[in-house]
CSV table of C-alpha atoms in Angstrom, one decimal:
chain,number,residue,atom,x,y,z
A,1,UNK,CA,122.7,129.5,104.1
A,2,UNK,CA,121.7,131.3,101.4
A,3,UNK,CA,118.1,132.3,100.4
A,4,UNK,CA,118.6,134.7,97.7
A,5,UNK,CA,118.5,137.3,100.0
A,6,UNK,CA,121.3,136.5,102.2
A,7,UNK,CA,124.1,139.5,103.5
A,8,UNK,CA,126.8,136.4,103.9
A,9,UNK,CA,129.5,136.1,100.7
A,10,UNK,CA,130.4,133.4,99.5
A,11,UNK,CA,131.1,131.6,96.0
A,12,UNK,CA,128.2,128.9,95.7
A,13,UNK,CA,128.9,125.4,94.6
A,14,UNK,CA,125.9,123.5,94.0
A,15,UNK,CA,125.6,119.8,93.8
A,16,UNK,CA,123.7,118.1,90.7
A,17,UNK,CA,120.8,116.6,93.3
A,18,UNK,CA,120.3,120.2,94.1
A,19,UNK,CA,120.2,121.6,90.7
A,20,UNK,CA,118.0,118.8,89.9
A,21,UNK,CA,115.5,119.8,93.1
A,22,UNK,CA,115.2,123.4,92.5
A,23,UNK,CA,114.6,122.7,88.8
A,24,UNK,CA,112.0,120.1,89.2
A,25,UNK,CA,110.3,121.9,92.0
A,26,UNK,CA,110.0,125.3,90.6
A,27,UNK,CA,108.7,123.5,87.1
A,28,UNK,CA,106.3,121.4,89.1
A,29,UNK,CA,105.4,124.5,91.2
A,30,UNK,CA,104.7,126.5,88.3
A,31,UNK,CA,102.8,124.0,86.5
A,32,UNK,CA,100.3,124.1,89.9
A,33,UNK,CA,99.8,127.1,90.1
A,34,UNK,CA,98.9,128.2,86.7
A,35,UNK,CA,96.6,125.5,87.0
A,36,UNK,CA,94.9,127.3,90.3
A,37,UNK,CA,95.3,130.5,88.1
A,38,UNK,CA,93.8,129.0,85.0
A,39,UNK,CA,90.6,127.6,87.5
A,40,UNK,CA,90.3,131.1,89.2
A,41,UNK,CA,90.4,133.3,86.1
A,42,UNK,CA,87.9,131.3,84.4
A,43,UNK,CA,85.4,130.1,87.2
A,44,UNK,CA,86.3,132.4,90.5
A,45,UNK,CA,83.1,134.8,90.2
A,46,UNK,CA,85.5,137.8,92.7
A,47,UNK,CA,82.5,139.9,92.8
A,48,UNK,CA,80.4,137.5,94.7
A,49,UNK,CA,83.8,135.9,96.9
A,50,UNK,CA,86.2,139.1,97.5
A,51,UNK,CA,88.6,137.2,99.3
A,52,UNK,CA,89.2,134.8,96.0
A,53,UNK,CA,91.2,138.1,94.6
A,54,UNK,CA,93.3,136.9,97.5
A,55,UNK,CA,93.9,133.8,96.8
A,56,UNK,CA,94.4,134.3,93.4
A,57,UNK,CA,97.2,137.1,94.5
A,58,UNK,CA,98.9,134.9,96.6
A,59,UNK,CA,99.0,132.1,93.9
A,60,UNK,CA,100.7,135.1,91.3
A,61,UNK,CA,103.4,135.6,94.0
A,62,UNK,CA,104.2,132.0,94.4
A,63,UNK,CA,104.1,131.7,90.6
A,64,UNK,CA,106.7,134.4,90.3
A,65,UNK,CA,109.3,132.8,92.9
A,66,UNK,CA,109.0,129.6,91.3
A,67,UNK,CA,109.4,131.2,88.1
A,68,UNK,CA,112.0,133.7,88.8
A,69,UNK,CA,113.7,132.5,92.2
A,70,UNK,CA,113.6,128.2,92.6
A,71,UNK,CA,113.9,127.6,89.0
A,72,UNK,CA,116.7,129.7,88.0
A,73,UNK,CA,119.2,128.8,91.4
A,74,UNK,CA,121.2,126.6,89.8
A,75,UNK,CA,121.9,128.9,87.4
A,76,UNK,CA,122.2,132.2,89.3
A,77,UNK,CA,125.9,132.2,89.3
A,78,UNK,CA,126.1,132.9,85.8
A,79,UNK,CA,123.8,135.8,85.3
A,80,UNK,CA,124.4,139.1,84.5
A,81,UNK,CA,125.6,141.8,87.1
A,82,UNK,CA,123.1,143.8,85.6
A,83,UNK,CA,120.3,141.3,86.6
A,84,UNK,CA,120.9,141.1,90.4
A,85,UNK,CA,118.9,144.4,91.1
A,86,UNK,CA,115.7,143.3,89.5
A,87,UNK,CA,116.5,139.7,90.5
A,88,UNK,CA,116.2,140.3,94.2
A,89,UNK,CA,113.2,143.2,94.4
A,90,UNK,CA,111.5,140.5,92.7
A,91,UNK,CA,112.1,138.1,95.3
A,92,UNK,CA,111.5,140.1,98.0
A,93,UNK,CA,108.5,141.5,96.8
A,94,UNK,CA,107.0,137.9,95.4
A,95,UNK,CA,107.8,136.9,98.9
A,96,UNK,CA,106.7,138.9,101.3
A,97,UNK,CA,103.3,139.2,99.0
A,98,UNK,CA,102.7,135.6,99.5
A,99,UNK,CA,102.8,136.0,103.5
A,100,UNK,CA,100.7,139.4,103.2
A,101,UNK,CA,98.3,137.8,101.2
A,102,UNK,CA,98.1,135.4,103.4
A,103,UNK,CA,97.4,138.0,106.8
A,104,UNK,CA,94.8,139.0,104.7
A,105,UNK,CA,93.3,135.8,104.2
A,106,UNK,CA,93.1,135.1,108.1
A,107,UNK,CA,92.0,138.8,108.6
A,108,UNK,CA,88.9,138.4,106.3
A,109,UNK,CA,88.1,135.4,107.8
A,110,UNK,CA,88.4,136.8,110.9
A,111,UNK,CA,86.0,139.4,109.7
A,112,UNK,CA,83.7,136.5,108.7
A,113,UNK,CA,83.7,134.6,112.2
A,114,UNK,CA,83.4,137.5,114.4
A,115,UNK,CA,80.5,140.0,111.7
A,116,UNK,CA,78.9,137.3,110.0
A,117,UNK,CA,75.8,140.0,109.4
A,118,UNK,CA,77.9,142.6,108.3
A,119,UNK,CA,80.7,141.0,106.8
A,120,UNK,CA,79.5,141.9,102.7
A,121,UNK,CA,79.2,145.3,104.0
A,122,UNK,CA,83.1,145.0,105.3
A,123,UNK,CA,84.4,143.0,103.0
A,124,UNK,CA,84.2,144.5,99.6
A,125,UNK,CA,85.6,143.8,96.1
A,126,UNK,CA,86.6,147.5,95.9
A,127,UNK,CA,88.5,147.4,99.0
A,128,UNK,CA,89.9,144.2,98.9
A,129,UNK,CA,91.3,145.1,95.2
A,130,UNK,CA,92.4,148.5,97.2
A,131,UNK,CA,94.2,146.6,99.8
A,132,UNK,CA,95.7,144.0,97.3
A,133,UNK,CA,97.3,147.0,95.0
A,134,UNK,CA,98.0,148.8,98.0
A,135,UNK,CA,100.5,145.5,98.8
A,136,UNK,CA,102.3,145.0,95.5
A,137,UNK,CA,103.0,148.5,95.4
A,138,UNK,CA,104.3,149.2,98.8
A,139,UNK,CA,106.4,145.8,98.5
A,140,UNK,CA,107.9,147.2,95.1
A,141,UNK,CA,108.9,150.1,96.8
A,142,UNK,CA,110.1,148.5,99.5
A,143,UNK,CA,112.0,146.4,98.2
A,144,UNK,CA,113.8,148.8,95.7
A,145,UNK,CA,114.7,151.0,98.6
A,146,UNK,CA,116.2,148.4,100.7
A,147,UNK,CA,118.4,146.8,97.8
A,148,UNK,CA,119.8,150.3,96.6
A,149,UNK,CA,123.1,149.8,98.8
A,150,UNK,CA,123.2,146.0,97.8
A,151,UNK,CA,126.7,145.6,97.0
A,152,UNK,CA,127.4,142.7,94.4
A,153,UNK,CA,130.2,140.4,94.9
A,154,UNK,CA,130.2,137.3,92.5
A,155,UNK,CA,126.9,137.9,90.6
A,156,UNK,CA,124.4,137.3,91.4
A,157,UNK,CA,124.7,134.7,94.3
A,158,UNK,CA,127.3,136.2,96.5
A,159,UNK,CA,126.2,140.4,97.5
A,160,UNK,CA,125.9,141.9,100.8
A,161,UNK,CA,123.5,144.2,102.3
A,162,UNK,CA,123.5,146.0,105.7
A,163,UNK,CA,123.5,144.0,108.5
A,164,UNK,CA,120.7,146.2,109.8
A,165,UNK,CA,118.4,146.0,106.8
A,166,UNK,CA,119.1,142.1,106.1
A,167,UNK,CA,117.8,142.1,110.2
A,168,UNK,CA,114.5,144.3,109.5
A,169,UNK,CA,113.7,141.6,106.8
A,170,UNK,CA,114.2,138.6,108.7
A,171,UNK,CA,112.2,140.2,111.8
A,172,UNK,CA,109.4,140.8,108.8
A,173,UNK,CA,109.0,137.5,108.0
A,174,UNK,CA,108.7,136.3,111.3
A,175,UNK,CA,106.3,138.9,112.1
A,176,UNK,CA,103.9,138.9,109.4
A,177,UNK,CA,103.9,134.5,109.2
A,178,UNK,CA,103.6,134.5,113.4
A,179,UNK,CA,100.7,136.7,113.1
A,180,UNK,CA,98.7,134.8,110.4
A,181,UNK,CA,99.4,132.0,112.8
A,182,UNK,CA,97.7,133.8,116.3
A,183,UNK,CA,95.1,135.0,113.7
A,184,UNK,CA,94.3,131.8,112.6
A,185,UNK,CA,94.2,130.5,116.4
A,186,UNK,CA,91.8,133.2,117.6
A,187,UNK,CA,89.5,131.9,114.9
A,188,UNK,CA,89.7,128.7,115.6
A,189,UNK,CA,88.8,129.3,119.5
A,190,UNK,CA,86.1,131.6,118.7
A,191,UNK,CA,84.5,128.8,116.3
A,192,UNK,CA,84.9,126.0,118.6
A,193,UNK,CA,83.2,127.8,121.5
A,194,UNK,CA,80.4,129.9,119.8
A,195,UNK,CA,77.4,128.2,121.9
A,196,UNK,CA,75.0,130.0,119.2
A,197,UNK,CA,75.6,127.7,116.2
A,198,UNK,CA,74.1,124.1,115.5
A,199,UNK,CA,76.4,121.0,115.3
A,200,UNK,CA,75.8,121.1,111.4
A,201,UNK,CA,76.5,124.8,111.1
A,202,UNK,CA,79.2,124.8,113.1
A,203,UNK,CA,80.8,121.9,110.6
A,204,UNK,CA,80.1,123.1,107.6
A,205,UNK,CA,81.9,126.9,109.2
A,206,UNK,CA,85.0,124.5,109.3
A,207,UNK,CA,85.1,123.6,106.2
A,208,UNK,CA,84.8,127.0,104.8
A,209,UNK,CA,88.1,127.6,107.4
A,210,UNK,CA,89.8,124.8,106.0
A,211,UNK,CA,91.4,126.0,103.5
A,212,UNK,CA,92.6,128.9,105.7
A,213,UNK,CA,93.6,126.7,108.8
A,214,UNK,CA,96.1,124.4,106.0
A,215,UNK,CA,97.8,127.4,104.3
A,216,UNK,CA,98.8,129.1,107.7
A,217,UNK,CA,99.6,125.8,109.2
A,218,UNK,CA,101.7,124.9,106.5
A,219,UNK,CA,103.2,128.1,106.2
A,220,UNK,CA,104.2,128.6,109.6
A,221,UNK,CA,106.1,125.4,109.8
A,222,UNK,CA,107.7,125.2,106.4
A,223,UNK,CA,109.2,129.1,106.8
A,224,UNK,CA,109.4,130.0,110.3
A,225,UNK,CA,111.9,127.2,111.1
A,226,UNK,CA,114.7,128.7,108.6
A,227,UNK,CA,114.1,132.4,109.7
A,228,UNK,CA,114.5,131.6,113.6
A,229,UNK,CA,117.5,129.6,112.6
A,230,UNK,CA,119.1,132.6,110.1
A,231,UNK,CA,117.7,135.1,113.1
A,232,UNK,CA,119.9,133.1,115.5
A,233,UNK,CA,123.1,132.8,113.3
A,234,UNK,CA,123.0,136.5,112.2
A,235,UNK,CA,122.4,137.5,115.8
A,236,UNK,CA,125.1,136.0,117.7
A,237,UNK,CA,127.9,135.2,114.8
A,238,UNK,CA,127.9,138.9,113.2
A,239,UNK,CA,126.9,140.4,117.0
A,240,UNK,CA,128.9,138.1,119.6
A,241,UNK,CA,131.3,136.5,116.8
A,242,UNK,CA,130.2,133.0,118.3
A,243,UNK,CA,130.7,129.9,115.9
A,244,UNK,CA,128.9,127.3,115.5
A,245,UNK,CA,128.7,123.5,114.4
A,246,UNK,CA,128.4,121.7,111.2
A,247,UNK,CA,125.1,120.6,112.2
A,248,UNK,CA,123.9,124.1,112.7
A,249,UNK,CA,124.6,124.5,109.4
A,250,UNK,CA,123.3,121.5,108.1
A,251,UNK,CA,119.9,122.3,109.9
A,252,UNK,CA,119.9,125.6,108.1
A,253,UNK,CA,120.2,124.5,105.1
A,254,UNK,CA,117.4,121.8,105.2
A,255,UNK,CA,114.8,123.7,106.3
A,256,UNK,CA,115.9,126.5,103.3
A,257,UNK,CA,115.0,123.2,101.1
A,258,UNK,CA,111.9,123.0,103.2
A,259,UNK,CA,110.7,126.7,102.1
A,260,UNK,CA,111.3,125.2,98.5
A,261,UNK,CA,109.1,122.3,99.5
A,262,UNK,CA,106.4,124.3,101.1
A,263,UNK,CA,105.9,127.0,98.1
A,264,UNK,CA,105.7,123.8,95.9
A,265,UNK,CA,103.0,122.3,98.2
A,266,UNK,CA,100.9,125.7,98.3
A,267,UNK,CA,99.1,125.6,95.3
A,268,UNK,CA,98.0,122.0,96.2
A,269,UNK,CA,96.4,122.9,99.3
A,270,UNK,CA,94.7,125.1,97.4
A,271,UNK,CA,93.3,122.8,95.2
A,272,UNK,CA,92.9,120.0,97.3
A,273,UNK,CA,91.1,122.1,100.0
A,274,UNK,CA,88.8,124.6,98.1
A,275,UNK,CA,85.6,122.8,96.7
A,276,UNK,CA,85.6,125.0,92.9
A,277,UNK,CA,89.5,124.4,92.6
A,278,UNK,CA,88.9,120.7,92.9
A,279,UNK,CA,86.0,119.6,91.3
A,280,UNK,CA,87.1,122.4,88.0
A,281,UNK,CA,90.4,120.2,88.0
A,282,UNK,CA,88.0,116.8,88.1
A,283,UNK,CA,85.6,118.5,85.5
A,284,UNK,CA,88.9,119.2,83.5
A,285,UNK,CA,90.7,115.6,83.9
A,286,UNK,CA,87.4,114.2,82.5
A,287,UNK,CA,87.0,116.5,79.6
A,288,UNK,CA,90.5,115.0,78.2
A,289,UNK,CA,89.3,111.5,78.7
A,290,UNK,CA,86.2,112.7,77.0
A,291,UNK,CA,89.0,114.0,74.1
A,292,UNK,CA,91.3,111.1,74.4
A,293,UNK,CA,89.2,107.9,74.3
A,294,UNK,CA,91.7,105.8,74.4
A,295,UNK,CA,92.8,107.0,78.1
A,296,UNK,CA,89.6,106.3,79.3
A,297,UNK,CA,89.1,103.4,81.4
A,298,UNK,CA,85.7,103.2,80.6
A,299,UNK,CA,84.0,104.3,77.6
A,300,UNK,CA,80.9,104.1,78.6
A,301,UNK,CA,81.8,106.3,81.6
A,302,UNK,CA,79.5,109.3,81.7
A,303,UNK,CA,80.6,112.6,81.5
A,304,UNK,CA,78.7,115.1,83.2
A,305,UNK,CA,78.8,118.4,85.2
A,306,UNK,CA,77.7,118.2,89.1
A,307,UNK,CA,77.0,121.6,89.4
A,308,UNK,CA,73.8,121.1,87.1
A,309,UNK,CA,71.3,120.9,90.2
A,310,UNK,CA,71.9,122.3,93.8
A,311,UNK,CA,69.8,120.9,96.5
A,312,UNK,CA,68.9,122.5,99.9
A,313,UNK,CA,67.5,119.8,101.5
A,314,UNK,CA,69.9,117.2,103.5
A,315,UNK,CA,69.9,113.9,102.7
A,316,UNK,CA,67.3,113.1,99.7
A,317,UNK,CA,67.9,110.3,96.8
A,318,UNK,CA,66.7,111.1,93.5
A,319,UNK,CA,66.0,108.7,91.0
A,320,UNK,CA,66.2,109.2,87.7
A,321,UNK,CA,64.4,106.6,86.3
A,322,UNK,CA,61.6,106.8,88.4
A,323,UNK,CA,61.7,110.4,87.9
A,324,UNK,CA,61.5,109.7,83.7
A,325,UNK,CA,58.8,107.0,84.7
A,326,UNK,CA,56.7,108.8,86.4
A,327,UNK,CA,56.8,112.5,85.0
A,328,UNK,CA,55.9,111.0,81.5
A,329,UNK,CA,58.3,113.5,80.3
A,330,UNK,CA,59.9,110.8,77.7
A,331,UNK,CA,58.6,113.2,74.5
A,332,UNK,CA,60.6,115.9,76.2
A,333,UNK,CA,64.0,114.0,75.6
A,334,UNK,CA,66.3,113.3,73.2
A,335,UNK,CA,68.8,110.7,72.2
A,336,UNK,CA,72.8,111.5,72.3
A,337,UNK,CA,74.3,108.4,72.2
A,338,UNK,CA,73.0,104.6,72.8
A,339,UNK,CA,72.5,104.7,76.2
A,340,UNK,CA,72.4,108.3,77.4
A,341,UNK,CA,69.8,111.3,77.1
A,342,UNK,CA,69.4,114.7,77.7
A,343,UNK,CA,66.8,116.8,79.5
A,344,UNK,CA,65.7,120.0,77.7
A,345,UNK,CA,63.2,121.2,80.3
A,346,UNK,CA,61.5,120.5,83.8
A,347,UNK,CA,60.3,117.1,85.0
A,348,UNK,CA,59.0,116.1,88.1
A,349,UNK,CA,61.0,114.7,90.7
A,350,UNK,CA,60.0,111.9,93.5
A,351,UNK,CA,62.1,112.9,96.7
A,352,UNK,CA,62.5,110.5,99.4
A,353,UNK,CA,62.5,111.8,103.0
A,354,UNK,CA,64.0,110.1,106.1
A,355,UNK,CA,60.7,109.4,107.3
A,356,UNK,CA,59.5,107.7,103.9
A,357,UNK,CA,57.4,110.5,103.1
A,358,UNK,CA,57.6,111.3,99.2
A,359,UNK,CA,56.3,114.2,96.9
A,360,UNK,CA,57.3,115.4,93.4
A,361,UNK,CA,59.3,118.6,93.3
A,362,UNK,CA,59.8,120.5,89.8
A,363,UNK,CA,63.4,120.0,88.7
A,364,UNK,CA,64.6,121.9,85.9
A,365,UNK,CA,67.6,121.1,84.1
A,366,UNK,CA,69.4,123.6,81.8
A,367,UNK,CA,72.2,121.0,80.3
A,368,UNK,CA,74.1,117.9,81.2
A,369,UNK,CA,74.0,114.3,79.8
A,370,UNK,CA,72.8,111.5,82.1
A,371,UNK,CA,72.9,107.9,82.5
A,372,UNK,CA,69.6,106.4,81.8
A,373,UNK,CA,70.6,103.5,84.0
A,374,UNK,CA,71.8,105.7,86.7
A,375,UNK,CA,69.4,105.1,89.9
A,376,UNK,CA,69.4,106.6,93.5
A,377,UNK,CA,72.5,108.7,93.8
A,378,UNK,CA,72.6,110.9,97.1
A,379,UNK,CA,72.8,114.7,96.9
């Protein structure tokens, strides 16, 4: 029942499947999310979206507890007495930053729902980098005071703490995670019975709290479980000396493999439910089939960049070839390769309404190779 932080003493044995899950998971877990860090810290414009320094925090902590924590468990019995210290302020400070990050992340979106006029005046970059720093620091400083009495038994997987302070940390997690959750809820009511928004906005608000919604979700039930559980067994074993079953046991230590599970998992939510995180990846997958021709399935594929052209308007098709056709802009073009061509300034484009009404709009186009046989696509 141990989670690197545990008061209990005991000599661990671990299995080889469990050596083999911790070290696959905090490879695979660190491999995501330097890929979210890689995408953030060379795409994420913080200035304009405070709360991406956030995220990006959040992704650093889970980085650091795959790194330092799920990858090196099966080897923690063998380190150095002189690396327990360090070893465990980093844990509980990569932790316990994840979860606050994450407060902060339904806190700002709570900001969002409830001051949507105001919110850039609330929500800055200065005091978001304030309250980020402000977290790391405090958690550092926590976390070195409360492991100062730690007493080391076999290092570094068997030392004991004070009952007390291993309870304060438990009650912390539970805490800080529960009240992401309740956050997260009162969001959700206020969105889904704001009379003031239209159908559309009020979809397209969801999907901006998507991303939020997931993480706590996912959090909540992938940590909470195993802290309720430890709560339980440290309250009533150490307290009323009352044993307990096998299964008890058994329980405790799956969900412990859950947490393992869900800090993998994090950095693919991330991904899969933020729009820039997964078209960047997309954009990046199709640069090395670009690279690699001979992964491609297709090598007449095109390879192009989405984000070229915004459009405001709902539901229009644009065709390309009509738009060549008819903005006789073909002196304007060059060739690339058989087949494709480039646009190096504005042409007119015909936009189709829903009611069949169509007008040229000016469409200027900064880079990006298209299809000349690419026709209608919806934007």
């Amino acid at each position: 029942m141990d989670n690197g932080t545990a008061n209990s003493i005991y000599v661990d044995r671990i299995t080889i499947i469990e050596m083999s899950f911790y070290l696959s998971s905090g490879i695979l877990g660190a491999i995501f999310n330097l890929i979210v860090l890689f995408i953030a810290f060379r795409h994420v414009d913080t200035s304009d979206k405070p709360r991406q320094i956030i995220v990006i925090n959040m992704t650093l902590a889970d980085l650091i507890t795959c790194i330092i924590y799920i990858s090196t468990r099966p080897i923690l019995s063998r380190a150095s007495e002189n690396m327990c210290y360090p070893y465990y302020v980093l844990i509980f400070v990569s932790q316990f930053c994840s979860c606050f990050n994450l407060l902060w992340l339904n806190v700002d979106k709570f900001i969002y729902i409830k001051h949507p006029l105001n919110y850039y005046l609330i929500v800055t970059r200065r005091r978001v980098l304030i309250v980020v720093w402000s977290t790391w620091i405090g958690l550092t400083f926590l976390g070195a005071i409360t492991y100062s009495t730690m007493i080391i038994v076999h290092p570094c997987n068997a030392v004991k703490i004070s009952d007390l302070i291993y309870l304060y940390i438990v009650i912390m997690y539970v805490v800080i995670i529960s009240g992401s959750f309740i956050i997260s809820a009162i969001i959700y009511c206020i969105a889904t019975n704001s009379r003031r928004m239209e159908p559309s906005a009020r979809s397209q608000l969801f999907k901006r709290l998507f991303f939020v919604f997931s993480s706590t979700f996912w959090t909540f039930i992938t940590c909470i479980p195993y802290r309720l559980l430890y709560l339980t067994y440290f309250l009533l074993n150490d307290f009323l000396s009352q044993d307990f079953s096998p299964f008890f046991y058994q329980l405790t230590d799956f969900f412990l493999y859950f947490i393992v599970v869900g800090i993998l998992m994090n950095p693919l939510i991330t991904i899969l439910t933020q729009r820039l995180y997964r078209e960047k990846l997309f954009y990046y997958f199709k640069a090395i089939e670009n690279i690699f021709p001979c992964i491609r399935k297709n090598n007449d594929d095109d390879f192009y960049d989405r984000r070229t052209v915004i459009y405001s308007e709902p539901k229009r098709l644009l065709s390309l070839n009509s738009a060549i056709t008819n903005s006789g802009c073909e002196d304007k073009m060059k060739e690339i390769d058989s087949g494709r061509k480039r646009f190096n300034s504005c042409i007119d484009v015909p936009v189709i309404y829903e009611k069949g009404a169509k007008k040229y709009e000016a469409l200027r186009i900064h880079h990006g190779g298209f299809n000349r046989n690419m026709v209608a696509n919806e934007i």
